[in-house]
Each structure stands twice: as structure tokens, then as C-alpha cells.
Amino acid sequence: IHLPIRTFFSFACLSICLLAGPALASSELSGREIAWKAYRADNSQDALRRMVMVIEKDGSKLVREMEMLTRKFAPDERTLIRFLAPPDVRNNKYLTWSWENAEKSSDMWLFLPSENLVRRINDGGKKSAFMRSDLANEDMEKRSVLADEQKLLRKEEQGGFTCLVVEYIPYNIDKTNYSRRVAWIREDIWHPAQIEYCDQRGDLHK
């Protein structure tokens, strides 16, 4: 993902991800079929990731350490993000329940230990910034394939890998910041090498 405010993540994943190989030649797959393969590429049942987020904006730098715990309850998924540092955000937590059923909006809660408060994040709040970064709260949820229309645009090289370029158009644009997303999905492991997000005007946002 290209981020204009230069938000960087480094990952140390402690889970083992078993990646399924292609059952069909990529030329035979539709955009929707490719999207499903990318959605299901990580078939681990649980995962623990430790991350560092560096936000550079207006000449200042903000560093935040966090861990992400994910547990799958097929076909749905639950994720807990806990901030480890700095002290002013330590133990702030985000809990997200992502549903494969696109008719159900993902459930998201924020726990603020300084106020001993649990706050539910509604659909409007999901468009807000995630911890002062240029990521949005909605970027923390696993978006259902059924929430978008997918179209295979082309095949091309990206980052030294052969990728299938797939366009995602939301069915309900009022519930998201983005009018479209374009993903470069690697043919070998079905994970995205790059994703572009376009704002409601159709301009490249990140």
C-alpha cells in the first residue's frame, strides 16, 4: 500500500500460513474467483503479529508498537489489536469481528483504559483515522468479497512477481471511504503485492 503520510509497518508473524496453489490457470479465473482465492489464501486458524507503526507528518515522527491477534471462526474472523507503546496509548485495544456475509457490517469496539471505557465504532466512525495515521478504522477489518464487485483488469509484473490486477468496486459506497480499490495479486501465493485506494472522487488516496 502506498501511503502519502508515510505510515510503515514491520511484521513478525508467529503463525504458519499454508498457502494453497492455484487449482485453475489464472486465464480461466474471473475477478470474483481471484478475489476469493486472495481472501482465503491464508488458511491459518490463528495468528500473532507484532508491528511497529511509524507516522511522519508535518516534520514530526510518531512511533507506536502494537500486537495483532487473529482467530478464525470459519467463515468469520475476529481480531484484537493491542498497543504496547508509547505509554500514552499502552493497552488501548481495538476488537473487530469481520463477517463473510456482506449484509452484516463488521463489528468494531475501542477500549480506552485511561477512561475505563469501551466505545462501539459505528459505520460512520469506521471512516475515521486509525490512531492519527492515514489508515482508516475500516482498513483494520477484513472486508468481505461479497461487499464489492470485482473485475480482472490485466496481468502484469509488480515487484518482480507476476500479478493479476483486480479492481474492487463497493456495492454500498456510503459505508466506505473508497470509490474503488485496485489490487496486484501475486499468482504464486494469491497475496496482494500492492493495493491502491481511490477516494470518493476517484482520485488516488493511498
Short mmCIF file of C-alpha atoms in Angstrom, two decimals:
data_model
loop_
_atom_site.label_atom_id
_atom_site.label_comp_id
_atom_site.label_asym_id
_atom_site.label_seq_id
_atom_site.Cartn_x
_atom_site.Cartn_y
_atom_site.Cartn_z
CA ILE A 1 0.00 0.00 0.00
CA HIS A 2 1.44 3.42 -0.89
CA LEU A 3 0.73 5.86 1.96
CA PRO A 4 1.20 9.63 1.48
CA ILE A 5 1.92 10.33 5.17
CA ARG A 6 4.48 7.51 5.20
CA THR A 7 3.00 5.03 7.62
CA PHE A 8 5.23 1.96 7.83
CA PHE A 9 4.61 -1.47 9.34
CA SER A 10 7.13 -4.17 10.16
CA PHE A 11 5.71 -7.60 10.88
CA ALA A 12 6.94 -10.57 12.88
CA CYS A 13 4.34 -13.24 12.26
CA LEU A 14 4.38 -16.18 14.65
CA SER A 15 1.77 -18.23 12.79
CA ILE A 16 2.38 -20.71 10.00
CA CYS A 17 0.37 -19.86 6.90
CA LEU A 18 -0.34 -22.68 4.48
CA LEU A 19 -0.81 -21.16 1.06
CA ALA A 20 -2.92 -23.04 -1.44
CA GLY A 21 -1.70 -23.30 -5.00
CA PRO A 22 -3.89 -22.45 -8.00
CA ALA A 23 -6.50 -25.02 -8.97
CA LEU A 24 -7.11 -23.37 -12.33
CA ALA A 25 -4.96 -21.41 -14.74
CA SER A 26 -5.22 -17.70 -13.98
CA SER A 27 -6.50 -17.03 -17.51
CA GLU A 28 -9.59 -19.09 -16.65
CA LEU A 29 -10.43 -17.17 -13.49
CA SER A 30 -12.84 -14.25 -13.15
CA GLY A 31 -12.21 -11.22 -10.95
CA ARG A 32 -14.56 -12.63 -8.30
CA GLU A 33 -12.78 -16.02 -8.31
CA ILE A 34 -9.39 -14.34 -7.93
CA ALA A 35 -10.77 -12.23 -5.07
CA TRP A 36 -11.94 -15.38 -3.27
CA LYS A 37 -8.54 -17.01 -3.70
CA ALA A 38 -6.86 -13.94 -2.19
CA TYR A 39 -9.42 -13.84 0.64
CA ARG A 40 -8.77 -17.48 1.56
CA ALA A 41 -5.04 -17.66 0.81
CA ASP A 42 -4.11 -17.53 4.50
CA ASN A 43 -5.72 -20.68 5.90
CA SER A 44 -4.12 -20.48 9.35
CA GLN A 45 -6.57 -20.74 12.24
CA ASP A 46 -4.90 -18.13 14.42
CA ALA A 47 -2.02 -15.68 14.24
CA LEU A 48 0.02 -13.32 16.39
CA ARG A 49 1.76 -10.39 14.71
CA ARG A 50 3.95 -7.76 16.34
CA MET A 51 4.11 -4.46 14.47
CA VAL A 52 5.69 -1.04 14.57
CA MET A 53 3.78 1.88 13.05
CA VAL A 54 5.81 4.99 12.17
CA ILE A 55 3.80 8.09 11.27
CA GLU A 56 5.69 11.00 9.72
CA LYS A 57 3.66 14.16 9.25
CA ASP A 58 4.49 17.89 9.20
CA GLY A 59 8.08 17.23 10.21
CA SER A 60 7.23 15.16 13.28
CA LYS A 61 7.54 11.42 13.82
CA LEU A 62 5.24 9.25 15.92
CA VAL A 63 6.20 5.63 16.66
CA ARG A 64 3.69 3.13 18.01
CA GLU A 65 4.21 -0.53 18.83
CA MET A 66 1.33 -2.98 18.78
CA GLU A 67 0.40 -6.61 18.51
CA MET A 68 -2.43 -8.14 16.50
CA LEU A 69 -4.09 -11.40 17.47
CA THR A 70 -6.38 -13.07 14.96
CA ARG A 71 -8.67 -16.05 15.43
CA LYS A 72 -10.86 -17.57 12.72
CA PHE A 73 -14.31 -18.93 13.34
CA ALA A 74 -14.99 -20.08 9.79
CA PRO A 75 -16.15 -18.36 7.75
CA ASP A 76 -15.75 -15.30 10.02
CA GLU A 77 -12.75 -13.76 11.77
CA ARG A 78 -12.02 -11.87 14.99
CA THR A 79 -9.03 -9.58 15.50
CA LEU A 80 -7.70 -7.86 18.62
CA ILE A 81 -5.14 -5.06 18.27
CA ARG A 82 -3.36 -4.06 21.50
CA PHE A 83 -0.99 -1.11 21.69
CA LEU A 84 2.22 -1.74 23.62
CA ALA A 85 3.97 1.66 23.40
CA PRO A 86 4.31 4.59 23.92
CA PRO A 87 2.83 4.91 27.42
CA ASP A 88 0.03 7.30 26.40
CA VAL A 89 -1.60 4.61 24.22
CA ARG A 90 -0.44 1.48 26.06
CA ASN A 91 -3.24 -1.10 26.39
CA ASN A 92 -5.58 0.76 24.05
CA LYS A 93 -7.36 -2.05 22.22
CA TYR A 94 -9.39 -2.50 19.05
CA LEU A 95 -11.62 -5.56 18.72
CA THR A 96 -13.07 -6.35 15.30
CA TRP A 97 -15.49 -9.09 14.24
CA SER A 98 -15.37 -9.42 10.47
CA TRP A 99 -18.18 -11.28 8.74
CA GLU A 100 -18.10 -13.03 5.38
CA ASN A 101 -21.78 -12.15 5.00
CA ALA A 102 -21.66 -8.71 3.33
CA GLU A 103 -25.12 -7.85 4.66
CA LYS A 104 -23.64 -7.72 8.17
CA SER A 105 -21.39 -4.75 8.90
CA SER A 106 -18.22 -5.69 10.75
CA ASP A 107 -18.47 -5.01 14.47
CA MET A 108 -15.72 -2.87 15.99
CA TRP A 109 -15.03 -1.70 19.54
CA LEU A 110 -12.34 0.52 21.08
CA PHE A 111 -11.21 0.12 24.71
CA LEU A 112 -9.62 3.16 26.37
CA PRO A 113 -8.00 2.10 29.67
CA SER A 114 -7.37 5.70 30.76
CA GLU A 115 -11.14 6.21 30.89
CA ASN A 116 -12.07 2.58 31.57
CA LEU A 117 -14.39 2.96 28.60
CA VAL A 118 -15.50 0.64 25.80
CA ARG A 119 -16.74 2.52 22.75
CA ARG A 120 -18.50 0.90 19.82
CA ILE A 121 -17.37 2.25 16.45
CA ASN A 122 -20.32 2.66 14.10
CA ASP A 123 -20.25 2.67 10.30
CA GLY A 124 -19.52 6.40 10.22
CA GLY A 125 -16.69 6.03 12.71
CA LYS A 126 -15.05 3.37 10.57
CA LYS A 127 -14.22 6.10 8.04
CA SER A 128 -12.22 7.99 10.70
CA ALA A 129 -8.43 7.85 11.02
CA PHE A 130 -6.87 4.91 12.84
CA MET A 131 -4.73 6.27 15.71
CA ARG A 132 -3.90 9.55 13.86
CA SER A 133 -2.47 7.72 10.83
CA ASP A 134 -3.70 7.92 7.23
CA LEU A 135 -5.12 4.45 7.68
CA ALA A 136 -8.84 4.37 8.44
CA ASN A 137 -10.57 2.23 11.04
CA GLU A 138 -12.21 0.32 8.19
CA ASP A 139 -8.74 -0.74 6.99
CA MET A 140 -8.43 -2.81 10.18
CA GLU A 141 -11.31 -5.11 9.24
CA LYS A 142 -11.25 -7.96 6.76
CA ARG A 143 -13.58 -6.83 4.01
CA SER A 144 -15.97 -9.44 2.61
CA VAL A 145 -15.53 -10.39 -1.03
CA LEU A 146 -19.31 -10.10 -1.34
CA ALA A 147 -19.20 -6.39 -0.40
CA ASP A 148 -17.67 -5.48 -3.77
CA GLU A 149 -17.91 -6.17 -7.47
CA GLN A 150 -14.58 -7.43 -8.81
CA LYS A 151 -13.17 -7.15 -12.32
CA LEU A 152 -9.94 -8.60 -13.68
CA LEU A 153 -8.16 -5.73 -15.45
CA ARG A 154 -4.92 -7.29 -16.67
CA LYS A 155 -1.84 -9.32 -15.82
CA GLU A 156 1.48 -7.57 -15.21
CA GLU A 157 4.73 -7.63 -13.27
CA GLN A 158 4.88 -5.89 -9.90
CA GLY A 159 7.82 -6.03 -7.53
CA GLY A 160 9.40 -8.81 -9.57
CA PHE A 161 6.29 -11.02 -9.39
CA THR A 162 3.59 -11.85 -11.92
CA CYS A 163 0.37 -10.33 -10.62
CA LEU A 164 -3.29 -10.31 -11.57
CA VAL A 165 -4.64 -6.75 -11.33
CA VAL A 166 -8.17 -6.79 -9.90
CA GLU A 167 -10.49 -3.82 -9.43
CA TYR A 168 -12.87 -3.80 -6.44
CA ILE A 169 -15.96 -1.54 -6.63
CA PRO A 170 -18.12 -1.33 -3.45
CA TYR A 171 -21.82 -2.07 -3.77
CA ASN A 172 -22.59 0.40 -0.95
CA ILE A 173 -20.27 3.37 -1.40
CA ASP A 174 -21.85 5.26 1.52
CA LYS A 175 -20.26 2.86 4.03
CA THR A 176 -16.66 3.29 2.88
CA ASN A 177 -14.09 6.00 2.19
CA TYR A 178 -13.18 4.44 -1.14
CA SER A 179 -14.84 4.51 -4.53
CA ARG A 180 -12.59 1.71 -5.76
CA ARG A 181 -9.57 -0.37 -4.84
CA VAL A 182 -7.08 -1.92 -7.24
CA ALA A 183 -5.07 -4.91 -6.02
CA TRP A 184 -2.00 -6.51 -7.63
CA ILE A 185 -2.45 -10.13 -6.52
CA ARG A 186 0.53 -12.43 -6.88
CA GLU A 187 -0.19 -15.53 -8.93
CA ASP A 188 2.15 -17.74 -6.91
CA ILE A 189 0.75 -17.18 -3.38
CA TRP A 190 -2.50 -15.20 -4.03
CA HIS A 191 -1.49 -12.38 -1.68
CA PRO A 192 -1.51 -8.73 -2.80
CA ALA A 193 1.84 -7.18 -3.70
CA GLN A 194 0.27 -3.71 -3.85
CA ILE A 195 -3.14 -2.12 -3.26
CA GLU A 196 -4.26 1.31 -4.41
CA TYR A 197 -7.18 3.07 -2.72
CA CYS A 198 -9.17 5.78 -4.54
CA ASP A 199 -11.26 8.36 -2.69
CA GLN A 200 -14.89 9.20 -3.33
CA ARG A 201 -13.87 11.48 -6.23
CA GLY A 202 -11.97 8.63 -7.85
CA ASP A 203 -8.54 10.15 -7.16
CA LEU A 204 -5.69 8.05 -5.80
CA HIS A 205 -5.75 8.38 -2.00
CA LYS A 206 -3.07 5.91 -0.94
#
